[in-house]
């Protein structure tokens, strides 16, 4: 297919998928849309970078205002709401982090787990694993553990002809070695497919 336009929505668009789409469809216009149930479409990003510009914070954007709450959640408000609706500020539940000139999505607040006293967002670990050139997709699952409270496990979908599993396992472990132990999956499982729900998002349970 020689696509002229590619639009992403639902899951946060990480840099790995954006770069892969650019390489596969160099002439296509690529954008990812961020929307909420309450506010509908909030913004559209088309500069080829994950997240959105820091300059968009605390400014009217498409009639809405983006801010970061004290709990690091992204909030959306309507600055033109009537006096009776001034409290109409929506906490999106998306945890974000400002790095240089960019606001990056780190995961859902309700997906955060406590692993040995450390707060971990499974989506952030997935993004790290997707940096590896032989990983096509990944799903981080959370399992209870009597010692640490929870542990992470990883279901990994490899790209075709990636190589021997033992060698790839060592490369994955090395890639995550600098992270705190809580962020490193206790087990890796290589799968042929990842289950997708009706909205098109990965099933994490």
mmCIF file of C-alpha atoms in Angstrom:
data_model
loop_
_atom_site.group_PDB
_atom_site.id
_atom_site.type_symbol
_atom_site.label_atom_id
_atom_site.label_comp_id
_atom_site.label_asym_id
_atom_site.label_seq_id
_atom_site.Cartn_x
_atom_site.Cartn_y
_atom_site.Cartn_z
ATOM 1 C CA UNK A 1 0.000 0.000 0.000
ATOM 2 C CA UNK A 2 1.160 3.523 -0.803
ATOM 3 C CA UNK A 3 -0.718 5.408 1.872
ATOM 4 C CA UNK A 4 -1.040 9.181 1.628
ATOM 5 C CA UNK A 5 -2.303 9.669 5.174
ATOM 6 C CA UNK A 6 -1.922 7.733 8.437
ATOM 7 C CA UNK A 7 -3.925 8.611 11.561
ATOM 8 C CA UNK A 8 -3.322 7.013 14.961
ATOM 9 C CA UNK A 9 -5.583 7.070 18.016
ATOM 10 C CA UNK A 10 -6.459 5.035 21.087
ATOM 11 C CA UNK A 11 -3.093 3.915 22.425
ATOM 12 C CA UNK A 12 -0.411 6.562 22.930
ATOM 13 C CA UNK A 13 1.793 6.821 19.845
ATOM 14 C CA UNK A 14 5.351 6.061 20.937
ATOM 15 C CA UNK A 15 8.430 7.087 18.976
ATOM 16 C CA UNK A 16 9.112 3.557 17.752
ATOM 17 C CA UNK A 17 5.800 3.258 15.888
ATOM 18 C CA UNK A 18 6.064 6.791 14.505
ATOM 19 C CA UNK A 19 9.573 6.099 13.164
ATOM 20 C CA UNK A 20 8.466 2.765 11.694
ATOM 21 C CA UNK A 21 5.534 4.403 9.901
ATOM 22 C CA UNK A 22 7.773 7.150 8.529
ATOM 23 C CA UNK A 23 10.224 4.572 7.197
ATOM 24 C CA UNK A 24 7.433 2.506 5.606
ATOM 25 C CA UNK A 25 5.406 5.430 4.220
ATOM 26 C CA UNK A 26 7.929 8.261 3.646
ATOM 27 C CA UNK A 27 5.497 10.389 1.612
ATOM 28 C CA UNK A 28 2.476 10.006 3.905
ATOM 29 C CA UNK A 29 1.122 12.619 6.290
ATOM 30 C CA UNK A 30 1.304 10.987 9.744
ATOM 31 C CA UNK A 31 -0.612 12.292 12.732
ATOM 32 C CA UNK A 32 -1.778 11.019 16.075
ATOM 33 C CA UNK A 33 -4.947 12.272 17.715
ATOM 34 C CA UNK A 34 -5.512 12.637 21.453
ATOM 35 C CA UNK A 35 -9.119 12.549 22.615
ATOM 36 C CA UNK A 36 -11.048 12.062 25.838
ATOM 37 C CA UNK A 37 -14.532 10.758 26.463
ATOM 38 C CA UNK A 38 -15.579 14.034 28.089
ATOM 39 C CA UNK A 39 -13.983 16.569 25.725
ATOM 40 C CA UNK A 40 -13.763 14.655 22.446
ATOM 41 C CA UNK A 41 -10.766 15.413 20.228
ATOM 42 C CA UNK A 42 -8.331 17.610 22.159
ATOM 43 C CA UNK A 43 -5.383 17.910 19.770
ATOM 44 C CA UNK A 44 -3.643 16.364 16.784
ATOM 45 C CA UNK A 45 0.145 16.011 16.478
ATOM 46 C CA UNK A 46 1.821 15.748 13.072
ATOM 47 C CA UNK A 47 5.488 16.611 13.667
ATOM 48 C CA UNK A 48 6.638 12.987 13.853
ATOM 49 C CA UNK A 49 7.488 13.103 17.545
ATOM 50 C CA UNK A 50 5.870 11.262 20.437
ATOM 51 C CA UNK A 51 3.849 13.285 22.934
ATOM 52 C CA UNK A 52 3.061 16.928 22.253
ATOM 53 C CA UNK A 53 4.867 20.303 22.501
ATOM 54 C CA UNK A 54 5.355 21.762 25.976
ATOM 55 C CA UNK A 55 4.293 25.127 24.537
ATOM 56 C CA UNK A 56 0.722 23.823 24.302
ATOM 57 C CA UNK A 57 0.372 23.715 28.084
ATOM 58 C CA UNK A 58 -1.729 26.380 29.815
ATOM 59 C CA UNK A 59 -2.829 27.883 26.516
ATOM 60 C CA UNK A 60 -6.148 27.731 24.703
ATOM 61 C CA UNK A 61 -5.899 24.929 22.156
ATOM 62 C CA UNK A 62 -8.915 24.177 19.995
ATOM 63 C CA UNK A 63 -11.034 25.899 22.619
ATOM 64 C CA UNK A 64 -9.564 23.803 25.449
ATOM 65 C CA UNK A 65 -6.748 24.278 27.934
ATOM 66 C CA UNK A 66 -4.168 21.637 28.821
ATOM 67 C CA UNK A 67 -2.489 21.555 32.224
ATOM 68 C CA UNK A 68 -0.566 19.122 34.398
ATOM 69 C CA UNK A 69 -1.991 18.515 37.875
ATOM 70 C CA UNK A 70 0.108 17.960 41.004
ATOM 71 C CA UNK A 71 -0.334 14.208 40.590
ATOM 72 C CA UNK A 72 1.263 14.460 37.095
ATOM 73 C CA UNK A 73 -2.070 13.728 35.384
ATOM 74 C CA UNK A 74 -2.980 15.658 32.263
ATOM 75 C CA UNK A 75 -6.082 17.797 32.728
ATOM 76 C CA UNK A 76 -8.336 19.419 30.122
ATOM 77 C CA UNK A 77 -10.520 22.452 30.811
ATOM 78 C CA UNK A 78 -12.804 24.730 28.838
ATOM 79 C CA UNK A 79 -11.601 28.307 29.520
ATOM 80 C CA UNK A 80 -14.771 29.697 27.950
ATOM 81 C CA UNK A 81 -17.177 27.817 30.207
ATOM 82 C CA UNK A 82 -19.911 29.767 31.966
ATOM 83 C CA UNK A 83 -19.527 30.708 35.626
ATOM 84 C CA UNK A 84 -21.692 27.732 36.586
ATOM 85 C CA UNK A 85 -19.356 25.385 34.721
ATOM 86 C CA UNK A 86 -16.012 26.791 35.851
ATOM 87 C CA UNK A 87 -15.378 23.552 37.714
ATOM 88 C CA UNK A 88 -15.627 21.639 34.449
ATOM 89 C CA UNK A 89 -12.038 20.446 34.452
ATOM 90 C CA UNK A 90 -11.438 16.875 33.377
ATOM 91 C CA UNK A 91 -8.670 14.750 34.826
ATOM 92 C CA UNK A 92 -7.803 12.531 31.871
ATOM 93 C CA UNK A 93 -6.103 9.865 33.990
ATOM 94 C CA UNK A 94 -3.084 9.993 31.671
ATOM 95 C CA UNK A 95 0.225 10.442 33.489
ATOM 96 C CA UNK A 96 2.632 12.731 31.636
ATOM 97 C CA UNK A 97 6.189 13.959 32.067
ATOM 98 C CA UNK A 98 7.835 17.092 30.680
ATOM 99 C CA UNK A 99 11.235 16.425 29.117
ATOM 100 C CA UNK A 100 12.881 19.456 27.517
ATOM 101 C CA UNK A 101 10.352 20.890 25.045
ATOM 102 C CA UNK A 102 8.073 17.848 25.020
ATOM 103 C CA UNK A 103 5.266 16.397 27.115
ATOM 104 C CA UNK A 104 5.406 12.600 26.988
ATOM 105 C CA UNK A 105 2.769 10.094 28.043
ATOM 106 C CA UNK A 106 3.981 7.641 30.693
ATOM 107 C CA UNK A 107 0.874 5.546 31.287
ATOM 108 C CA UNK A 108 -2.562 5.475 32.828
ATOM 109 C CA UNK A 109 -2.916 6.464 36.463
ATOM 110 C CA UNK A 110 -5.141 3.449 37.085
ATOM 111 C CA UNK A 111 -2.526 1.093 35.621
ATOM 112 C CA UNK A 112 0.208 2.106 38.065
ATOM 113 C CA UNK A 113 1.388 -0.747 40.276
ATOM 114 C CA UNK A 114 3.533 -0.896 43.379
ATOM 115 C CA UNK A 115 6.508 -3.217 42.937
ATOM 116 C CA UNK A 116 8.480 -3.432 46.169
ATOM 117 C CA UNK A 117 7.569 0.136 47.089
ATOM 118 C CA UNK A 118 8.340 1.554 43.627
ATOM 119 C CA UNK A 119 5.607 3.039 41.440
ATOM 120 C CA UNK A 120 5.740 1.472 37.981
ATOM 121 C CA UNK A 121 3.676 2.225 34.893
ATOM 122 C CA UNK A 122 3.574 -0.890 32.667
ATOM 123 C CA UNK A 123 3.233 1.260 29.539
ATOM 124 C CA UNK A 124 6.587 2.915 30.218
ATOM 125 C CA UNK A 125 8.291 -0.495 30.307
ATOM 126 C CA UNK A 126 6.559 -1.436 27.050
ATOM 127 C CA UNK A 127 7.935 1.711 25.420
ATOM 128 C CA UNK A 128 11.453 0.785 26.496
ATOM 129 C CA UNK A 129 11.150 -2.703 25.028
ATOM 130 C CA UNK A 130 9.754 -1.327 21.768
ATOM 131 C CA UNK A 131 13.027 0.544 21.312
ATOM 132 C CA UNK A 132 14.642 -2.787 20.431
ATOM 133 C CA UNK A 133 14.754 -3.286 16.633
ATOM 134 C CA UNK A 134 13.605 -6.923 16.782
ATOM 135 C CA UNK A 135 10.522 -6.324 18.983
ATOM 136 C CA UNK A 136 7.309 -5.864 17.029
ATOM 137 C CA UNK A 137 4.993 -5.467 20.011
ATOM 138 C CA UNK A 138 4.943 -6.152 23.728
ATOM 139 C CA UNK A 139 2.492 -6.371 26.590
ATOM 140 C CA UNK A 140 3.495 -5.973 30.219
ATOM 141 C CA UNK A 141 1.317 -7.881 32.669
ATOM 142 C CA UNK A 142 1.146 -7.529 36.444
ATOM 143 C CA UNK A 143 1.033 -10.489 38.800
ATOM 144 C CA UNK A 144 0.671 -10.556 42.584
ATOM 145 C CA UNK A 145 3.738 -11.465 44.598
ATOM 146 C CA UNK A 146 3.860 -12.199 48.353
ATOM 147 C CA UNK A 147 7.198 -10.418 48.809
ATOM 148 C CA UNK A 148 7.083 -7.338 46.568
ATOM 149 C CA UNK A 149 3.317 -6.973 46.251
ATOM 150 C CA UNK A 150 3.491 -7.260 42.467
ATOM 151 C CA UNK A 151 5.904 -8.305 39.744
ATOM 152 C CA UNK A 152 5.960 -7.598 36.032
ATOM 153 C CA UNK A 153 5.979 -10.175 33.238
ATOM 154 C CA UNK A 154 6.362 -9.503 29.527
ATOM 155 C CA UNK A 155 4.650 -11.037 26.504
ATOM 156 C CA UNK A 156 6.858 -10.220 23.519
ATOM 157 C CA UNK A 157 5.957 -10.458 19.848
ATOM 158 C CA UNK A 158 9.107 -10.629 17.733
ATOM 159 C CA UNK A 159 9.566 -9.416 14.196
ATOM 160 C CA UNK A 160 10.004 -12.248 11.652
ATOM 161 C CA UNK A 161 13.461 -13.777 11.369
ATOM 162 C CA UNK A 162 14.753 -11.955 14.431
ATOM 163 C CA UNK A 163 17.172 -14.651 15.561
ATOM 164 C CA UNK A 164 17.560 -17.198 18.331
ATOM 165 C CA UNK A 165 15.370 -16.712 21.385
ATOM 166 C CA UNK A 166 18.218 -17.264 23.852
ATOM 167 C CA UNK A 167 20.313 -14.557 22.226
ATOM 168 C CA UNK A 168 17.385 -12.136 22.061
ATOM 169 C CA UNK A 169 16.564 -12.790 25.715
ATOM 170 C CA UNK A 170 20.096 -11.757 26.669
ATOM 171 C CA UNK A 171 19.789 -8.586 24.574
ATOM 172 C CA UNK A 172 16.501 -7.693 26.258
ATOM 173 C CA UNK A 173 17.947 -8.253 29.717
ATOM 174 C CA UNK A 174 20.956 -6.109 28.834
ATOM 175 C CA UNK A 175 18.706 -3.346 27.479
ATOM 176 C CA UNK A 176 16.847 -3.160 30.802
ATOM 177 C CA UNK A 177 19.857 -3.763 33.059
ATOM 178 C CA UNK A 178 20.312 -0.090 33.982
ATOM 179 C CA UNK A 179 16.729 0.234 35.231
ATOM 180 C CA UNK A 180 15.711 -0.242 38.867
ATOM 181 C CA UNK A 181 14.827 -3.854 39.559
ATOM 182 C CA UNK A 182 11.111 -3.042 39.897
ATOM 183 C CA UNK A 183 10.964 -2.037 36.200
ATOM 184 C CA UNK A 184 12.547 -5.258 34.938
ATOM 185 C CA UNK A 185 10.075 -8.053 34.084
ATOM 186 C CA UNK A 186 10.614 -11.155 36.185
ATOM 187 C CA UNK A 187 9.871 -13.358 33.175
ATOM 188 C CA UNK A 188 9.823 -12.996 29.395
ATOM 189 C CA UNK A 189 7.428 -14.969 27.216
ATOM 190 C CA UNK A 190 7.661 -14.951 23.430
ATOM 191 C CA UNK A 191 4.230 -15.156 21.815
ATOM 192 C CA UNK A 192 2.794 -15.422 18.301
ATOM 193 C CA UNK A 193 0.075 -12.806 18.876
ATOM 194 C CA UNK A 194 -1.220 -10.319 21.433
ATOM 195 C CA UNK A 195 -4.915 -10.184 22.287
ATOM 196 C CA UNK A 196 -6.662 -6.997 21.167
ATOM 197 C CA UNK A 197 -9.976 -5.785 22.595
ATOM 198 C CA UNK A 198 -12.936 -4.353 20.681
ATOM 199 C CA UNK A 199 -11.649 -0.728 20.895
ATOM 200 C CA UNK A 200 -8.343 -1.855 19.339
ATOM 201 C CA UNK A 201 -6.306 -1.687 22.541
ATOM 202 C CA UNK A 202 -4.144 -4.441 23.982
ATOM 203 C CA UNK A 203 -5.858 -6.551 26.637
ATOM 204 C CA UNK A 204 -3.765 -6.300 29.783
ATOM 205 C CA UNK A 205 -5.620 -8.760 32.001
#
